[in-house]
Amino acid sequence: MMRFIKPFIMPAVALAAWGTALPASAQDKGPIRIGVPTAIQLQIGRDTQTGVRMAIDEINAKGGVLGRKLEMVVADETENPEQGIAAIKKLTADEKVDVMIGGYTSGVTLAQLPHIARSKTIYMEVGAASPAITQRVKSDYDNYKYIFRSFPINAAHQARGLVDFISGMLKDEMKIQNIAIVGENAKWVQDLVPILKKGATEAGANVKLSEFFDTSTSDFSPLLAKVKDSGAQYLIVILSHASSDIFVKQWYDARFPIPIGGIDVKGQDQDFFSRVGGKAISETVGNFAVRAPLTAKTLPFWDAFVKAAGTAPVYTGVGGYDAVHIYAEAVERAKSLEPDAVIKELEKTDYTGVAGKMVFDETHDVKAGPGFVNLLFAQWQADGKREVVWPKQIATGKMIPPPWMQVQ
């Protein structure tokens, strides 16, 4: 069941100028419907809805788009491809939404793509990271031009962000050269790891071990033993669907003599530290947005989200919020809801969002790199506080070792 957020106006966040409203006859067409396919049982899904709702409330408070209000319709795609396809069919065939903003699991999104294409409905991805999702746009534009990834940056870009962390923080700052890489056996990780290994090696790190594990793994002790025997000084962990809670608890309880960090999606949750009884201390987690002045919109959005939801957002909350604004501005420029006209305007997007500047490349994938959206690294520290430790220019604190290890 979706969670409803009480409408509110957030004047601190800069709003787009929507232009002259259309005559009353335009308003008679009813609301513009935004479909949200997401895994509603996870914080990923709850935060997508909150971010979308916040943007809708802001835009409606300014008169809507083309003289019409926006409304949200949610469908639970869970983490299952069949259910994900059913969610798309519900939103497009039954609910007849004008656009879809959501997603989480790359495998589910890839299964949904043909159905999205047949529906000829614009879909703005805010959760899944596999580059294969937007490659369909490049290989078959006429059928897949409806697909955009507005958030997060794709797995290849994330790999390059991890390489920067390994090169800059681990190798240069901490003098750590030997690393191990372990990741769940999922599509987005399969896309990420080869790029990460190659980049880390080229940066001068020694990859002592690289291994995948099943997403249903509940005993990580054999894997941790392999990492310890490899001679690694730091463990890069990449997981989203596997149990971060179990992994971190077993790492902590074993007093494992190697620090951990990487991309731990559930480790981004605001309640993660308390959920694992403080055992995430010193884990460094890749994030796409934190409460730091990344843009003029970051802090106002962050504080308003916490006020609305009672918790800090994970990345899909940021992505959902920005995607609504990007779509609304494209519709205003197109002066139409007709998909082809809106797509042409989306392709011209140059938008400063919560996490950075947002521009789409030729595959409809959001760009990464200097001046755009990038991967940040925040470490869980005492009392569940998160400190940004990399990149150096926006760091809010210094990196600490696990409490049972001496400072290296």
CSV table of N, CA, C and O in Angstrom, one decimal, residues 41 65 109 138 258:
chain,number,residue,atom,x,y,z
A,41,GLN,N,7.6,-2.1,-1.1
A,41,GLN,CA,7.9,-2.7,0.2
A,41,GLN,C,9.3,-2.3,0.7
A,41,GLN,O,9.6,-2.5,1.9
A,65,VAL,N,1.0,22.1,-15.0
A,65,VAL,CA,1.7,22.1,-16.3
A,65,VAL,C,0.7,22.3,-17.4
A,65,VAL,O,-0.3,21.5,-17.5
A,109,THR,N,13.7,-4.2,-15.0
A,109,THR,CA,13.6,-3.1,-16.0
A,109,THR,C,13.8,-3.6,-17.4
A,109,THR,O,13.1,-3.3,-18.3
A,138,LYS,N,20.1,3.3,-28.4
A,138,LYS,CA,21.1,3.4,-29.4
A,138,LYS,C,20.9,2.4,-30.6
A,138,LYS,O,21.0,2.7,-31.7
A,258,ILE,N,39.9,-6.3,8.0
A,258,ILE,CA,40.0,-5.6,6.8
A,258,ILE,C,38.8,-4.6,6.7
A,258,ILE,O,37.7,-5.1,6.8
